[in-house]
CSV table of C-alpha atoms in Angstrom, one decimal:
chain,number,residue,atom,x,y,z
A,1,UNK,CA,-33.8,48.0,-47.4
A,2,UNK,CA,-30.9,50.4,-47.0
A,3,UNK,CA,-27.6,48.6,-47.0
A,4,UNK,CA,-25.5,51.2,-45.3
A,5,UNK,CA,-23.7,50.5,-42.1
A,6,UNK,CA,-21.7,52.2,-39.3
A,7,UNK,CA,-19.5,50.7,-36.6
A,8,UNK,CA,-20.5,51.5,-33.1
A,9,UNK,CA,-19.0,50.0,-29.9
A,10,UNK,CA,-17.5,47.2,-31.9
A,11,UNK,CA,-20.7,46.3,-33.7
A,12,UNK,CA,-21.8,46.7,-37.3
A,13,UNK,CA,-25.1,48.5,-37.4
A,14,UNK,CA,-27.4,49.1,-40.3
A,15,UNK,CA,-28.6,52.6,-41.0
A,16,UNK,CA,-32.3,53.4,-41.6
A,17,UNK,CA,-34.3,56.3,-43.0
A,18,UNK,CA,-36.5,58.9,-41.3
A,19,UNK,CA,-40.2,59.6,-41.4
A,20,UNK,CA,-39.3,62.7,-43.5
A,21,UNK,CA,-37.6,60.6,-46.1
A,22,UNK,CA,-40.6,58.3,-46.2
A,23,UNK,CA,-43.0,61.2,-46.7
A,24,UNK,CA,-40.8,62.7,-49.5
A,25,UNK,CA,-40.5,59.4,-51.3
A,26,UNK,CA,-44.3,58.8,-51.1
A,27,UNK,CA,-45.0,62.3,-52.3
A,28,UNK,CA,-42.6,61.9,-55.2
A,29,UNK,CA,-44.2,58.7,-56.4
A,30,UNK,CA,-47.7,60.1,-56.0
A,31,UNK,CA,-46.8,63.2,-57.9
A,32,UNK,CA,-45.5,61.0,-60.8
A,33,UNK,CA,-48.7,58.9,-60.8
A,34,UNK,CA,-50.8,62.1,-60.8
A,35,UNK,CA,-49.0,63.5,-63.8
A,36,UNK,CA,-48.5,60.3,-65.9
A,37,UNK,CA,-51.2,58.0,-64.7
A,38,UNK,CA,-49.0,55.2,-63.3
A,39,UNK,CA,-47.0,54.6,-60.1
A,40,UNK,CA,-43.4,53.6,-60.1
A,41,UNK,CA,-42.5,50.4,-58.2
A,42,UNK,CA,-39.8,52.4,-56.4
A,43,UNK,CA,-38.4,55.9,-56.3
A,44,UNK,CA,-34.9,57.2,-55.7
A,45,UNK,CA,-34.4,60.0,-53.2
A,46,UNK,CA,-31.2,61.8,-52.3
A,47,UNK,CA,-31.1,62.6,-48.6
A,48,UNK,CA,-29.4,65.7,-47.0
A,49,UNK,CA,-26.9,63.3,-45.6
A,50,UNK,CA,-25.7,62.5,-49.1
A,51,UNK,CA,-27.0,58.9,-49.1
A,52,UNK,CA,-29.3,58.0,-52.0
A,53,UNK,CA,-32.3,55.8,-51.0
A,54,UNK,CA,-34.3,53.4,-53.1
A,55,UNK,CA,-37.8,53.4,-51.6
A,56,UNK,CA,-40.4,50.8,-52.5
A,57,UNK,CA,-43.9,52.2,-53.1
A,58,UNK,CA,-46.9,50.6,-51.4
A,59,UNK,CA,-50.6,51.1,-51.0
A,60,UNK,CA,-51.2,52.8,-54.3
A,61,UNK,CA,-54.4,54.5,-55.3
A,62,UNK,CA,-55.3,57.1,-57.9
A,63,UNK,CA,-58.3,59.1,-59.1
A,64,UNK,CA,-58.9,62.1,-61.4
A,65,UNK,CA,-58.2,64.5,-58.5
A,66,UNK,CA,-55.4,62.9,-56.6
A,67,UNK,CA,-52.9,60.1,-56.2
A,68,UNK,CA,-51.9,58.5,-53.0
A,69,UNK,CA,-49.3,55.9,-51.8
A,70,UNK,CA,-47.1,55.0,-48.9
A,71,UNK,CA,-43.5,54.1,-48.0
A,72,UNK,CA,-42.7,51.8,-45.1
A,73,UNK,CA,-40.4,53.3,-42.4
A,74,UNK,CA,-37.1,51.4,-41.9
A,75,UNK,CA,-35.2,52.4,-38.8
A,76,UNK,CA,-32.3,50.0,-39.5
A,77,UNK,CA,-30.8,48.7,-36.3
A,78,UNK,CA,-32.1,51.6,-34.3
A,79,UNK,CA,-34.9,50.6,-31.8
A,80,UNK,CA,-37.2,53.3,-33.1
A,81,UNK,CA,-40.9,53.0,-32.2
A,82,UNK,CA,-41.9,54.1,-35.7
A,83,UNK,CA,-40.0,51.2,-37.4
A,84,UNK,CA,-42.3,49.5,-39.9
A,85,UNK,CA,-45.1,52.0,-40.0
A,86,UNK,CA,-46.5,53.3,-43.3
A,87,UNK,CA,-46.1,57.0,-44.1
A,88,UNK,CA,-48.6,58.1,-46.7
A,89,UNK,CA,-48.7,61.1,-49.0
A,90,UNK,CA,-51.7,62.2,-51.0
A,91,UNK,CA,-50.9,64.6,-53.9
A,92,UNK,CA,-53.4,67.0,-55.6
A,93,UNK,CA,-52.9,69.7,-58.3
A,94,UNK,CA,-53.2,73.3,-57.3
A,95,UNK,CA,-52.5,76.5,-59.3
A,96,UNK,CA,-49.0,77.1,-58.0
A,97,UNK,CA,-46.5,76.4,-55.2
A,98,UNK,CA,-46.2,73.5,-52.9
A,99,UNK,CA,-48.7,73.3,-49.9
A,100,UNK,CA,-47.8,70.6,-47.4
A,101,UNK,CA,-50.4,69.7,-44.8
A,102,UNK,CA,-50.9,67.1,-42.1
A,103,UNK,CA,-53.6,64.5,-42.1
A,104,UNK,CA,-54.6,61.6,-39.8
A,105,UNK,CA,-51.9,60.5,-37.4
A,106,UNK,CA,-49.7,63.6,-37.9
A,107,UNK,CA,-49.4,65.7,-34.7
A,108,UNK,CA,-50.2,69.4,-34.3
A,109,UNK,CA,-47.8,71.8,-32.6
A,110,UNK,CA,-49.4,73.3,-29.5
A,111,UNK,CA,-46.4,74.9,-27.8
A,112,UNK,CA,-44.0,77.6,-29.0
A,113,UNK,CA,-40.3,76.9,-29.4
A,114,UNK,CA,-40.5,73.9,-31.7
A,115,UNK,CA,-39.5,73.7,-35.4
A,116,UNK,CA,-42.9,74.7,-36.6
A,117,UNK,CA,-45.3,77.5,-35.3
A,118,UNK,CA,-48.1,76.7,-33.0
A,119,UNK,CA,-51.1,75.3,-34.8
A,120,UNK,CA,-49.2,73.8,-37.7
A,121,UNK,CA,-48.7,70.1,-38.4
A,122,UNK,CA,-45.6,68.6,-37.0
A,123,UNK,CA,-43.9,68.2,-40.3
A,124,UNK,CA,-40.4,69.8,-39.7
A,125,UNK,CA,-38.5,72.1,-42.0
A,126,UNK,CA,-36.1,69.6,-43.5
A,127,UNK,CA,-38.8,67.1,-44.5
A,128,UNK,CA,-40.8,69.9,-45.9
A,129,UNK,CA,-37.9,70.9,-48.1
A,130,UNK,CA,-37.3,67.3,-49.1
A,131,UNK,CA,-41.0,66.9,-50.0
A,132,UNK,CA,-41.1,70.1,-52.0
A,133,UNK,CA,-37.9,69.3,-53.9
A,134,UNK,CA,-39.1,65.7,-54.7
A,135,UNK,CA,-42.4,66.8,-56.2
A,136,UNK,CA,-40.9,69.7,-58.2
A,137,UNK,CA,-38.4,67.3,-59.7
A,138,UNK,CA,-41.3,65.3,-61.0
A,139,UNK,CA,-43.0,68.5,-62.2
A,140,UNK,CA,-39.9,69.5,-64.2
A,141,UNK,CA,-39.6,66.0,-65.6
A,142,UNK,CA,-43.2,66.1,-67.0
A,143,UNK,CA,-43.1,69.9,-67.8
A,144,UNK,CA,-45.9,70.6,-65.4
A,145,UNK,CA,-46.3,74.3,-64.5
A,146,UNK,CA,-48.8,74.1,-61.7
A,147,UNK,CA,-48.4,73.4,-58.1
A,148,UNK,CA,-49.1,70.6,-55.6
A,149,UNK,CA,-51.0,70.1,-52.3
A,150,UNK,CA,-49.4,67.2,-50.4
A,151,UNK,CA,-51.3,65.7,-47.4
A,152,UNK,CA,-49.0,63.5,-45.2
A,153,UNK,CA,-50.9,61.1,-43.0
A,154,UNK,CA,-50.0,58.1,-40.8
A,155,UNK,CA,-52.8,55.6,-39.9
A,156,UNK,CA,-52.4,54.7,-36.3
A,157,UNK,CA,-50.1,57.6,-35.7
A,158,UNK,CA,-52.2,59.1,-32.9
A,159,UNK,CA,-52.0,56.0,-30.7
A,160,UNK,CA,-48.3,55.5,-31.6
A,161,UNK,CA,-47.5,59.0,-30.5
A,162,UNK,CA,-48.6,58.3,-26.9
A,163,UNK,CA,-45.5,56.1,-26.6
A,164,UNK,CA,-43.2,58.9,-27.7
A,165,UNK,CA,-42.0,62.3,-26.2
A,166,UNK,CA,-44.5,64.1,-28.4
A,167,UNK,CA,-47.2,64.8,-25.7
A,168,UNK,CA,-44.5,66.1,-23.4
A,169,UNK,CA,-43.2,68.4,-26.1
A,170,UNK,CA,-46.6,69.9,-27.0
A,171,UNK,CA,-47.3,67.8,-30.1
A,172,UNK,CA,-50.7,66.3,-29.9
A,173,UNK,CA,-52.8,64.0,-32.1
A,174,UNK,CA,-50.0,62.1,-33.8
A,175,UNK,CA,-46.3,61.6,-34.6
A,176,UNK,CA,-43.8,64.1,-36.0
A,177,UNK,CA,-42.4,63.9,-39.5
A,178,UNK,CA,-38.8,64.6,-38.8
A,179,UNK,CA,-35.2,64.0,-39.8
A,180,UNK,CA,-32.5,66.6,-40.4
A,181,UNK,CA,-30.3,64.3,-42.4
A,182,UNK,CA,-32.9,61.9,-43.8
A,183,UNK,CA,-31.0,59.0,-42.4
A,184,UNK,CA,-31.5,57.2,-39.0
A,185,UNK,CA,-28.2,56.3,-37.3
A,186,UNK,CA,-28.6,53.5,-34.7
A,187,UNK,CA,-28.7,54.9,-31.2
A,188,UNK,CA,-28.1,58.3,-32.7
A,189,UNK,CA,-26.4,60.8,-30.4
A,190,UNK,CA,-27.5,63.5,-32.7
A,191,UNK,CA,-31.2,62.6,-32.4
A,192,UNK,CA,-30.9,62.7,-28.6
A,193,UNK,CA,-29.2,66.1,-28.6
A,194,UNK,CA,-31.7,67.5,-31.1
A,195,UNK,CA,-34.5,66.4,-28.7
A,196,UNK,CA,-32.7,68.2,-25.8
A,197,UNK,CA,-32.4,71.3,-28.0
A,198,UNK,CA,-36.1,71.2,-29.0
A,199,UNK,CA,-37.2,70.9,-25.4
A,200,UNK,CA,-34.9,73.7,-24.2
A,201,UNK,CA,-36.2,75.9,-27.1
A,202,UNK,CA,-39.7,75.3,-25.9
A,203,UNK,CA,-38.8,76.3,-22.3
A,204,UNK,CA,-37.1,79.4,-23.7
A,205,UNK,CA,-40.2,80.3,-25.7
A,206,UNK,CA,-42.3,79.9,-22.5
A,207,UNK,CA,-40.1,82.7,-20.9
A,208,UNK,CA,-38.2,80.4,-18.5
A,209,UNK,CA,-34.8,81.8,-17.5
A,210,UNK,CA,-33.6,79.1,-15.1
A,211,UNK,CA,-33.5,75.6,-16.7
A,212,UNK,CA,-34.0,72.4,-14.8
A,213,UNK,CA,-32.2,69.3,-16.3
A,214,UNK,CA,-33.0,65.7,-15.4
A,215,UNK,CA,-31.2,62.6,-16.7
A,216,UNK,CA,-34.2,60.3,-17.0
A,217,UNK,CA,-37.3,58.8,-15.3
A,218,UNK,CA,-35.6,58.5,-11.9
A,219,UNK,CA,-34.9,62.2,-11.9
A,220,UNK,CA,-38.4,63.0,-13.0
A,221,UNK,CA,-39.9,60.9,-10.2
A,222,UNK,CA,-37.6,62.5,-7.6
A,223,UNK,CA,-38.2,66.0,-8.8
A,224,UNK,CA,-42.0,65.5,-8.5
A,225,UNK,CA,-41.6,65.0,-4.8
A,226,UNK,CA,-38.7,67.4,-4.2
A,227,UNK,CA,-40.0,70.4,-6.1
A,228,UNK,CA,-43.7,69.7,-6.8
A,229,UNK,CA,-45.1,71.5,-9.8
A,230,UNK,CA,-41.8,71.6,-11.7
A,231,UNK,CA,-41.5,68.1,-13.1
A,232,UNK,CA,-43.6,69.0,-16.1
A,233,UNK,CA,-41.2,71.8,-17.0
A,234,UNK,CA,-37.8,70.2,-16.9
A,235,UNK,CA,-35.7,69.1,-19.8
A,236,UNK,CA,-34.4,65.5,-20.0
A,237,UNK,CA,-30.8,65.4,-21.0
A,238,UNK,CA,-30.1,61.6,-20.6
A,239,UNK,CA,-26.3,61.2,-20.3
A,240,UNK,CA,-25.5,64.3,-22.3
A,241,UNK,CA,-25.0,66.8,-19.5
A,242,UNK,CA,-22.2,68.7,-21.2
A,243,UNK,CA,-24.2,69.1,-24.4
A,244,UNK,CA,-27.3,70.2,-22.5
A,245,UNK,CA,-25.3,72.8,-20.6
A,246,UNK,CA,-23.8,74.1,-23.9
A,247,UNK,CA,-27.3,74.3,-25.4
A,248,UNK,CA,-28.6,76.2,-22.3
A,249,UNK,CA,-25.7,78.7,-22.6
A,250,UNK,CA,-26.2,79.1,-26.3
A,251,UNK,CA,-30.0,79.8,-25.8
A,252,UNK,CA,-29.3,82.4,-23.2
A,253,UNK,CA,-30.6,80.7,-20.0
A,254,UNK,CA,-29.3,82.3,-16.8
A,255,UNK,CA,-28.8,79.0,-15.1
A,256,UNK,CA,-29.2,75.2,-15.2
A,257,UNK,CA,-30.0,73.1,-12.2
A,258,UNK,CA,-29.1,69.4,-12.8
A,259,UNK,CA,-31.1,66.8,-10.8
A,260,UNK,CA,-29.8,63.3,-11.0
A,261,UNK,CA,-29.3,59.9,-9.4
A,262,UNK,CA,-25.9,59.4,-7.6
A,263,UNK,CA,-25.1,56.6,-10.0
A,264,UNK,CA,-24.8,59.2,-12.8
A,265,UNK,CA,-23.9,62.4,-11.1
A,266,UNK,CA,-21.0,61.0,-9.1
A,267,UNK,CA,-19.1,61.1,-12.4
A,268,UNK,CA,-19.4,64.9,-12.4
A,269,UNK,CA,-17.0,64.6,-9.4
A,270,UNK,CA,-14.3,63.7,-11.9
A,271,UNK,CA,-15.4,66.3,-14.5
A,272,UNK,CA,-17.1,63.6,-16.7
A,273,UNK,CA,-19.8,65.5,-18.6
A,274,UNK,CA,-21.1,62.5,-20.6
A,275,UNK,CA,-22.3,59.9,-18.0
A,276,UNK,CA,-22.9,57.0,-20.4
A,277,UNK,CA,-21.0,53.9,-19.3
A,278,UNK,CA,-19.4,53.5,-22.7
A,279,UNK,CA,-17.9,57.0,-22.5
A,280,UNK,CA,-16.3,56.9,-19.1
A,281,UNK,CA,-16.8,55.5,-15.6
A,282,UNK,CA,-14.8,56.6,-12.6
A,283,UNK,CA,-17.6,56.2,-10.1
A,284,UNK,CA,-15.8,54.2,-7.5
A,285,UNK,CA,-12.6,56.2,-7.9
A,286,UNK,CA,-14.5,59.4,-7.1
A,287,UNK,CA,-16.3,57.8,-4.1
A,288,UNK,CA,-13.0,56.3,-2.8
A,289,UNK,CA,-11.4,59.7,-3.0
A,290,UNK,CA,-14.3,61.4,-1.3
A,291,UNK,CA,-14.5,58.6,1.2
A,292,UNK,CA,-10.8,59.0,2.1
A,293,UNK,CA,-11.2,62.8,2.6
A,294,UNK,CA,-14.5,62.2,4.5
A,295,UNK,CA,-12.9,59.9,7.1
A,296,UNK,CA,-13.8,56.4,5.9
A,297,UNK,CA,-11.7,53.5,7.1
A,298,UNK,CA,-9.2,51.8,4.8
A,299,UNK,CA,-11.3,48.6,5.0
A,300,UNK,CA,-14.3,50.5,3.8
A,301,UNK,CA,-12.5,52.1,0.9
A,302,UNK,CA,-11.2,48.7,-0.2
A,303,UNK,CA,-14.7,47.4,-0.2
A,304,UNK,CA,-15.9,50.3,-2.3
A,305,UNK,CA,-13.4,49.5,-5.0
A,306,UNK,CA,-15.2,46.1,-5.4
A,307,UNK,CA,-18.7,47.6,-5.6
A,308,UNK,CA,-20.6,47.4,-8.9
A,309,UNK,CA,-23.0,50.2,-8.1
A,310,UNK,CA,-22.9,53.6,-6.4
A,311,UNK,CA,-25.8,52.4,-4.2
A,312,UNK,CA,-23.7,49.6,-2.9
A,313,UNK,CA,-20.9,52.1,-2.1
A,314,UNK,CA,-23.3,54.3,-0.3
A,315,UNK,CA,-24.3,51.4,2.0
A,316,UNK,CA,-20.7,51.0,2.9
A,317,UNK,CA,-20.1,54.7,3.5
A,318,UNK,CA,-23.3,54.9,5.5
A,319,UNK,CA,-22.2,51.9,7.6
A,320,UNK,CA,-19.2,54.0,8.6
A,321,UNK,CA,-21.4,56.8,9.7
A,322,UNK,CA,-19.7,59.1,7.1
A,323,UNK,CA,-22.4,59.5,4.5
A,324,UNK,CA,-23.2,63.2,5.2
A,325,UNK,CA,-19.5,64.2,5.2
A,326,UNK,CA,-18.6,62.2,2.1
A,327,UNK,CA,-21.6,63.7,0.1
A,328,UNK,CA,-20.6,67.2,1.2
A,329,UNK,CA,-17.1,66.6,-0.3
A,330,UNK,CA,-18.6,65.1,-3.4
A,331,UNK,CA,-20.9,68.1,-3.9
A,332,UNK,CA,-17.9,70.5,-3.6
A,333,UNK,CA,-16.0,68.5,-6.3
A,334,UNK,CA,-19.1,68.5,-8.5
A,335,UNK,CA,-19.6,72.3,-8.1
A,336,UNK,CA,-15.9,72.9,-8.9
A,337,UNK,CA,-16.2,71.0,-12.2
A,338,UNK,CA,-19.5,72.6,-13.1
A,339,UNK,CA,-18.0,76.0,-12.5
A,340,UNK,CA,-15.0,75.1,-14.7
A,341,UNK,CA,-17.2,73.8,-17.5
A,342,UNK,CA,-19.6,76.7,-17.4
A,343,UNK,CA,-16.8,79.2,-17.9
A,344,UNK,CA,-19.0,82.0,-16.6
A,345,UNK,CA,-21.6,81.4,-19.4
A,346,UNK,CA,-24.3,80.6,-16.9
A,347,UNK,CA,-24.7,79.5,-13.3
A,348,UNK,CA,-24.7,75.7,-12.7
A,349,UNK,CA,-25.7,73.6,-9.7
A,350,UNK,CA,-26.7,70.0,-8.9
A,351,UNK,CA,-29.0,68.0,-6.7
A,352,UNK,CA,-28.0,64.4,-6.0
A,353,UNK,CA,-30.3,61.6,-4.7
A,354,UNK,CA,-30.6,57.9,-4.5
A,355,UNK,CA,-33.6,55.6,-4.4
A,356,UNK,CA,-32.6,54.2,-1.1
A,357,UNK,CA,-31.5,57.4,0.8
A,358,UNK,CA,-33.5,60.1,-1.0
A,359,UNK,CA,-31.8,63.5,-1.1
A,360,UNK,CA,-28.0,63.1,-0.7
A,361,UNK,CA,-26.8,66.6,-1.3
A,362,UNK,CA,-27.1,69.9,-3.1
A,363,UNK,CA,-24.1,71.8,-4.4
A,364,UNK,CA,-23.4,75.3,-3.2
A,365,UNK,CA,-24.8,77.0,-6.3
A,366,UNK,CA,-27.6,74.4,-6.4
A,367,UNK,CA,-29.1,75.8,-3.2
A,368,UNK,CA,-29.5,79.3,-4.8
A,369,UNK,CA,-30.8,77.8,-8.0
A,370,UNK,CA,-33.5,75.8,-6.2
A,371,UNK,CA,-34.8,79.1,-4.8
A,372,UNK,CA,-34.6,80.8,-8.2
A,373,UNK,CA,-36.4,77.9,-9.9
A,374,UNK,CA,-39.1,77.7,-7.2
A,375,UNK,CA,-39.8,81.4,-7.5
A,376,UNK,CA,-39.9,81.4,-11.3
A,377,UNK,CA,-41.8,78.2,-11.9
A,378,UNK,CA,-44.2,78.3,-9.1
A,379,UNK,CA,-44.8,82.0,-8.5
A,380,UNK,CA,-43.9,83.5,-11.9
């Protein structure tokens, strides 16, 4: 077990290691067994993050032609669905080079824009490099001049993958062997942003010019009714609106339409581009300001300050008969902040909704982007 920790939100959280590190460790141990006839109890593996791992070796088997073993995934204090699964590597001799292939439970890439080309196993570039370096270290130790074929496989991986983003991202038949640093950080911001980038890359590879961003399942569900036929082509950005916009600009998208629940997007009215509650709030402050400008009574505004949710505030505003006016003001504020953040790099607009009231408003640029998205996605 990795005994490395980080502090996050006042808590001490244990780090874990990625499926890529597991595959590299298993391959290293299997290569050693293949060349010397016995498995180590554990191997040491230096990760790209600069943290050395000691990985216990499990499920060992060997024959004249190959050696095979596994490493158990440890996600630390991150609630990763792959925590505890076994990642196997089977190693065989070949004439030269290192050939890394996917076996049972490792997904296959079916859409362009991901780390690997279409048709290849979803074993990403950094894990491939880690695996190759690990087995060549063993080759050098035992003065072996040939090459290796490494088959990475994950029993049960196909069923497990159905609970992940893989099917949405065009990876079918199993999980991905991933990890840019070899280390899992609990609730890793980097992992989320990497997922956003991967999805955006895939949309870019499909030829899409106008990106649609949703914040989560609520946004997906609303989008399915609001713009039918588009909900399978959007990119989920969670709370990371600013990072998603930066990625869209970097990849050369012409625009990004942000579709989200009022409880999150109201924060854009204060220029808050990360909508997680631990980053910033300001929801009621924004709604009080917009309510004041929209003609709500003093009594209503005082009630809003005591609301715990944006939905509760909407009920008060609606009771005043000022919902449409207040949402129009909020949309203008959101558009102004999006324009400022975009800095001319791309067009930005937003669509706001709530579960109780449905569509609440569309920003000025959002109206044009809805037309652009509809034309491109449905008629393109």
